[in-house]
Coordinates of C-alpha atoms in Angstrom, one line a residue:
V1 CA 0.1 0.4 0.3
V2 CA 2.9 2.7 0.9
A3 CA 4.8 2.1 -2.4
V4 CA 1.6 2.6 -4.1
L5 CA 0.5 5.5 -2.4
A6 CA 4.2 6.5 -2.9
R7 CA 3.8 5.9 -7.1
V8 CA 0.4 8.2 -6.9
V9 CA 1.3 10.5 -5.3
W10 CA 5.0 11.0 -7.3
Q11 CA 1.8 11.4 -10.5
A12 CA -0.7 13.1 -9.0
P13 CA 0.4 15.8 -6.3
A14 CA -2.3 16.6 -3.6
L15 CA -2.6 17.2 -0.2
H16 CA -4.8 14.0 0.0
H17 CA -3.0 11.9 -1.8
A18 CA 0.6 12.8 0.7
V19 CA -2.2 12.2 3.9
L20 CA -2.9 8.6 2.0
L21 CA 0.5 7.8 1.9
V22 CA 1.7 9.0 5.1
S23 CA -1.8 6.6 6.5
A24 CA 0.0 4.0 5.1
V25 CA 3.0 4.6 6.8
A26 CA 1.9 4.9 9.8
W27 CA 0.0 1.8 9.1
L28 CA 3.6 -0.2 8.5
A29 CA 5.1 1.1 11.3
G30 CA 2.2 -0.2 13.8
N31 CA 3.2 -4.1 12.1
V32 CA 6.4 -3.8 12.0
A33 CA 6.9 -2.9 16.2
L34 CA 4.5 -5.7 16.6
A35 CA 6.2 -8.0 14.9
L36 CA 9.0 -6.2 17.0
G37 CA 7.5 -7.6 20.0
R38 CA 6.0 -4.4 21.1
P39 CA 3.2 -4.9 22.8
G40 CA -0.7 -4.0 21.4
F41 CA -1.9 -0.7 23.7
E42 CA 1.8 0.5 22.0
V43 CA 1.4 -0.2 18.6
M44 CA -2.7 1.0 18.7
A45 CA -1.7 4.9 18.2
P46 CA -0.3 4.2 14.5
W47 CA -3.2 2.2 13.8
T48 CA -5.5 4.3 15.1
A49 CA -3.7 7.2 12.7
F50 CA -4.2 5.1 9.9
L51 CA -7.8 5.1 9.6
V52 CA -8.2 8.4 10.6
G53 CA -6.3 9.5 8.3
T54 CA -7.6 7.9 5.1
I55 CA -11.1 8.3 6.4
A56 CA -9.9 12.0 6.4
A57 CA -8.3 12.2 3.6
E58 CA -11.1 10.5 1.7
R59 CA -13.5 14.1 3.4
L60 CA -10.3 16.3 2.3
E61 CA -10.9 15.5 -1.4
L62 CA -14.6 15.5 -1.6
T63 CA -14.5 19.4 0.5
R64 CA -13.3 20.5 -3.1
V65 CA -16.9 21.2 -3.8
L66 CA -17.2 23.5 -2.2
P67 CA -14.9 26.8 -1.5
R68 CA -11.8 26.0 0.8
S69 CA -9.4 28.8 2.6
T70 CA -6.0 28.9 3.2
R71 CA -7.0 29.3 6.9
S72 CA -9.3 26.3 6.5
V73 CA -6.3 24.0 4.8
A74 CA -4.2 25.0 7.3
A75 CA -5.6 24.2 10.7
F76 CA -6.3 20.7 8.6
C77 CA -2.8 19.8 7.6
V78 CA -1.6 21.1 12.0
A79 CA -4.3 18.9 13.4
M80 CA -3.5 15.9 10.9
A81 CA 0.6 16.4 11.1
L82 CA -0.5 16.3 15.5
V83 CA -2.6 12.4 14.4
F84 CA 0.9 11.8 13.2
A85 CA 3.6 13.2 15.1
G86 CA 1.7 11.2 18.1
A87 CA 1.6 8.3 16.5
G88 CA 5.6 8.1 16.0
L89 CA 5.7 9.5 19.3
A90 CA 3.6 6.7 21.1
L91 CA 6.1 4.3 20.2
A92 CA 8.6 5.8 22.9
A93 CA 6.0 7.6 24.7
P94 CA 2.3 6.4 24.5
D95 CA 0.7 8.3 27.0
A96 CA 2.9 11.9 25.8
G97 CA 2.2 10.8 22.4
V98 CA -1.2 9.5 22.9
R99 CA -2.4 12.7 24.3
V100 CA -0.8 14.7 21.0
S101 CA -2.9 12.7 18.5
A102 CA -6.0 13.5 20.5
A103 CA -5.0 16.9 20.4
G104 CA -4.7 16.5 16.4
A105 CA -8.3 14.0 16.0
L106 CA -9.8 17.0 18.7
G107 CA -9.3 19.2 15.9
L108 CA -10.0 17.3 12.9
S109 CA -13.8 16.4 14.4
A110 CA -13.8 20.0 14.4
W111 CA -12.4 20.7 11.1
L112 CA -14.9 18.1 9.4
W113 CA -18.2 19.6 11.8
H114 CA -17.2 22.8 9.8
A115 CA -15.9 22.0 6.4
D116 CA -17.4 18.5 5.5
V117 CA -20.1 18.9 2.9
A118 CA -21.9 16.0 5.1
R119 CA -23.3 19.9 6.9
R120 CA -24.8 20.6 3.9
T121 CA -26.4 17.3 2.2
V122 CA -28.3 16.6 5.4
R123 CA -30.7 18.8 4.4
Q124 CA -30.8 16.4 1.7
R125 CA -33.5 13.5 1.3
G126 CA -32.7 9.4 1.3
L127 CA -29.5 7.9 1.1
V128 CA -27.3 11.6 0.8
R129 CA -29.1 12.5 4.1
F130 CA -28.5 9.0 5.5
I131 CA -25.2 9.4 4.2
A132 CA -24.3 12.6 6.0
V133 CA -26.0 11.8 9.2
A134 CA -23.4 8.7 9.7
L135 CA -21.0 11.0 9.1
L136 CA -21.3 13.8 11.4
S137 CA -22.2 11.7 14.1
G138 CA -18.3 10.0 13.1
Y139 CA -17.4 13.2 13.4
A140 CA -18.8 13.5 17.4
W141 CA -17.6 10.0 18.1
L142 CA -14.3 11.3 17.0
G143 CA -14.6 14.9 18.9
V144 CA -14.7 12.3 22.2
S145 CA -12.0 10.1 21.7
G146 CA -10.0 13.3 21.2
A147 CA -11.1 14.7 24.6
L148 CA -11.1 11.1 26.7
G149 CA -6.9 10.8 25.3
L150 CA -6.4 14.0 26.1
A151 CA -8.0 13.6 29.5
W152 CA -6.3 9.5 30.7
G153 CA -3.5 9.8 27.4
N154 CA -2.7 6.1 27.3
P155 CA -4.5 4.1 30.1
L156 CA -2.9 0.2 29.2
A157 CA -5.9 -1.1 29.5
G158 CA -9.1 -1.7 31.1
P159 CA -12.4 0.0 31.5
R160 CA -10.4 3.7 29.9
Y161 CA -8.8 1.6 27.6
D162 CA -12.4 -0.1 26.0
A163 CA -13.7 3.3 26.2
L164 CA -10.8 5.3 23.9
L165 CA -10.7 2.5 21.4
H166 CA -14.3 2.1 20.3
A167 CA -15.4 5.4 20.8
T168 CA -12.8 5.9 17.8
F169 CA -13.2 2.7 15.8
V170 CA -17.2 2.4 16.9
G171 CA -18.0 5.4 17.1
F172 CA -16.3 7.3 14.3
V173 CA -14.8 4.4 11.7
F174 CA -18.0 2.2 12.0
S175 CA -19.9 5.2 11.6
M176 CA -17.7 5.3 8.6
V177 CA -18.7 1.9 6.8
F178 CA -22.1 2.3 7.3
G179 CA -22.5 5.4 5.9
H180 CA -20.7 4.5 2.7
A181 CA -22.0 1.0 2.2
P182 CA -24.6 1.7 -0.2
I183 CA -22.0 3.1 -2.6
I184 CA -19.4 1.0 -1.6
V185 CA -21.2 -2.8 -2.1
P186 CA -22.4 -1.6 -5.8
A187 CA -19.5 -0.2 -6.5
V188 CA -17.0 -3.3 -5.7
L189 CA -19.7 -6.2 -6.0
G190 CA -21.6 -5.0 -8.8
V191 CA -24.9 -5.3 -6.5
R192 CA -27.4 -2.3 -6.3
V193 CA -28.4 -1.7 -2.5
P194 CA -31.5 0.5 -2.5
F195 CA -31.7 3.3 0.1
H196 CA -34.2 2.2 3.0
G197 CA -35.3 3.9 6.3
R198 CA -34.7 0.6 7.8
F199 CA -30.8 1.4 7.5
Y200 CA -31.7 4.6 10.2
V201 CA -32.3 0.8 12.5
H202 CA -28.2 -0.1 13.1
L203 CA -27.0 2.9 12.9
G204 CA -29.1 4.2 15.8
L205 CA -28.2 1.1 17.6
L206 CA -24.5 1.4 17.1
H207 CA -24.5 4.9 18.6
A208 CA -27.5 3.9 21.9
A209 CA -25.0 0.6 22.5
L210 CA -22.0 2.6 22.2
V211 CA -22.7 5.7 24.8
V212 CA -24.2 2.8 26.8
R213 CA -20.6 1.6 26.5
L214 CA -19.0 3.8 27.2
G215 CA -21.4 4.5 30.0
G216 CA -20.6 1.4 31.5
D217 CA -16.5 2.2 31.6
V218 CA -16.4 5.4 32.9
G219 CA -19.0 4.3 35.3
S220 CA -16.6 1.4 35.9
W221 CA -20.1 -1.2 35.9
P222 CA -18.8 -4.3 33.5
V223 CA -22.5 -5.3 33.4
V224 CA -23.4 -2.0 31.5
R225 CA -20.6 -2.1 30.0
Q226 CA -21.5 -5.3 28.1
V227 CA -24.3 -4.3 27.3
G228 CA -23.9 -1.9 25.6
A229 CA -20.8 -4.5 23.7
W230 CA -23.9 -6.9 22.7
G231 CA -25.5 -3.8 21.0
N232 CA -23.0 -2.9 19.3
A233 CA -22.7 -6.0 18.2
A234 CA -26.5 -6.7 17.5
A235 CA -25.8 -3.2 15.4
V236 CA -23.6 -4.7 13.3
L237 CA -25.4 -7.6 12.9
L238 CA -28.3 -6.0 11.9
F239 CA -25.8 -3.9 9.8
V240 CA -25.3 -6.8 6.9
G241 CA -28.3 -8.0 7.4
S242 CA -30.4 -4.6 6.3
T243 CA -27.9 -4.2 2.9
A244 CA -28.3 -8.0 2.8
L245 CA -32.0 -7.8 2.6
A246 CA -31.7 -4.1 0.1
A247 CA -29.2 -5.6 -2.6
R248 CA -31.9 -8.6 -2.8
G249 CA -34.3 -5.8 -3.8
R250 CA -36.6 -6.9 -1.2
G251 CA -39.2 -4.3 -0.2
K252 CA -39.8 -1.1 -1.5
G253 CA -36.7 1.8 -1.5
V254 CA -35.1 4.6 -2.5
A255 CA -32.8 4.3 -5.5
A256 CA -29.2 4.8 -5.2
A257 CA -27.9 8.4 -6.0
P258 CA -24.5 8.7 -8.0
P259 CA -21.7 7.4 -6.4
R260 CA -20.0 10.8 -6.5
A261 CA -23.6 13.0 -5.1
A262 CA -23.8 10.1 -2.0
M263 CA -21.1 10.0 -1.5
S264 CA -20.7 14.0 -0.9

C-alpha cells in the first residue's frame, strides 16, 4: 500500500494523496513494531492514525466542491500533523503520544464538522441524508475520543482503554462504514443496494449501544459495559443483514444516487 500510494503522490501530487501516504506509513510502522515484539497497546496509536488519516483524506478530497480558504487548509494540516506526530511519539512515549494524537483528533473533528459537505447534504433526503447523518455522528465520536485521549493519555488496559478504543473504532470508523456501504458495495461487488429507512435502525443502535458501553466504562459498571458491547455486536449484524436484504431487492427502496453525488 505504501508503494502504491507513493507512486500516486509522485504522479498526482495533492494534499489528500499525501495524507493517504502518511497514513499507510503509520499502518506499516505499527505492524513492524508489533512484529518486533511491541505489545498491542503501544502500536494502537499508529494503527488509529492509519484509519483516521485515510478517512480524513477521503473527506478532504470531497471538500473540493466547496470554497476552501487557506486558513481552513492550514487548520486541517495542523490537526493531521498532530495525529501523525502523536502516533510516532507513542512508540517511544505511549502516554504523551496518545495525548498529542488526541489533540489532533479533537481538532480534526472540529474541522470536519465545519468544512465537510455533510453539513449541507444532511438537509436532503434519502440516501444522501443517511450518509450525512452517519458522517456527522462519526465526527462527534472522533471528538469524544480526542477528549478522552487528552484527559487519560494511554490507559494501557481496563475500562478507560475500552472507552478510548471503541469511541474511535466503533463510533467513528463504523459510522463511516455504515454510511458508505450503500455506495461502496455496488462499486465493489456490482450489486445495487437501494436505500431503505430501516438503515437508520442499525445506525441508531450502534450509537445508542456505544453510549451505554462508554457509560459502563466511565462508571466502572461491567454489566452495563457488557450490555453496550452486545448492542454494538447486534448493530453490526443488523447492518450486514439489512444491507444484504436491500441488495436482494426485497421491499420498497429508494434508488441510490450516483456514487460521487451520494458520497458528497
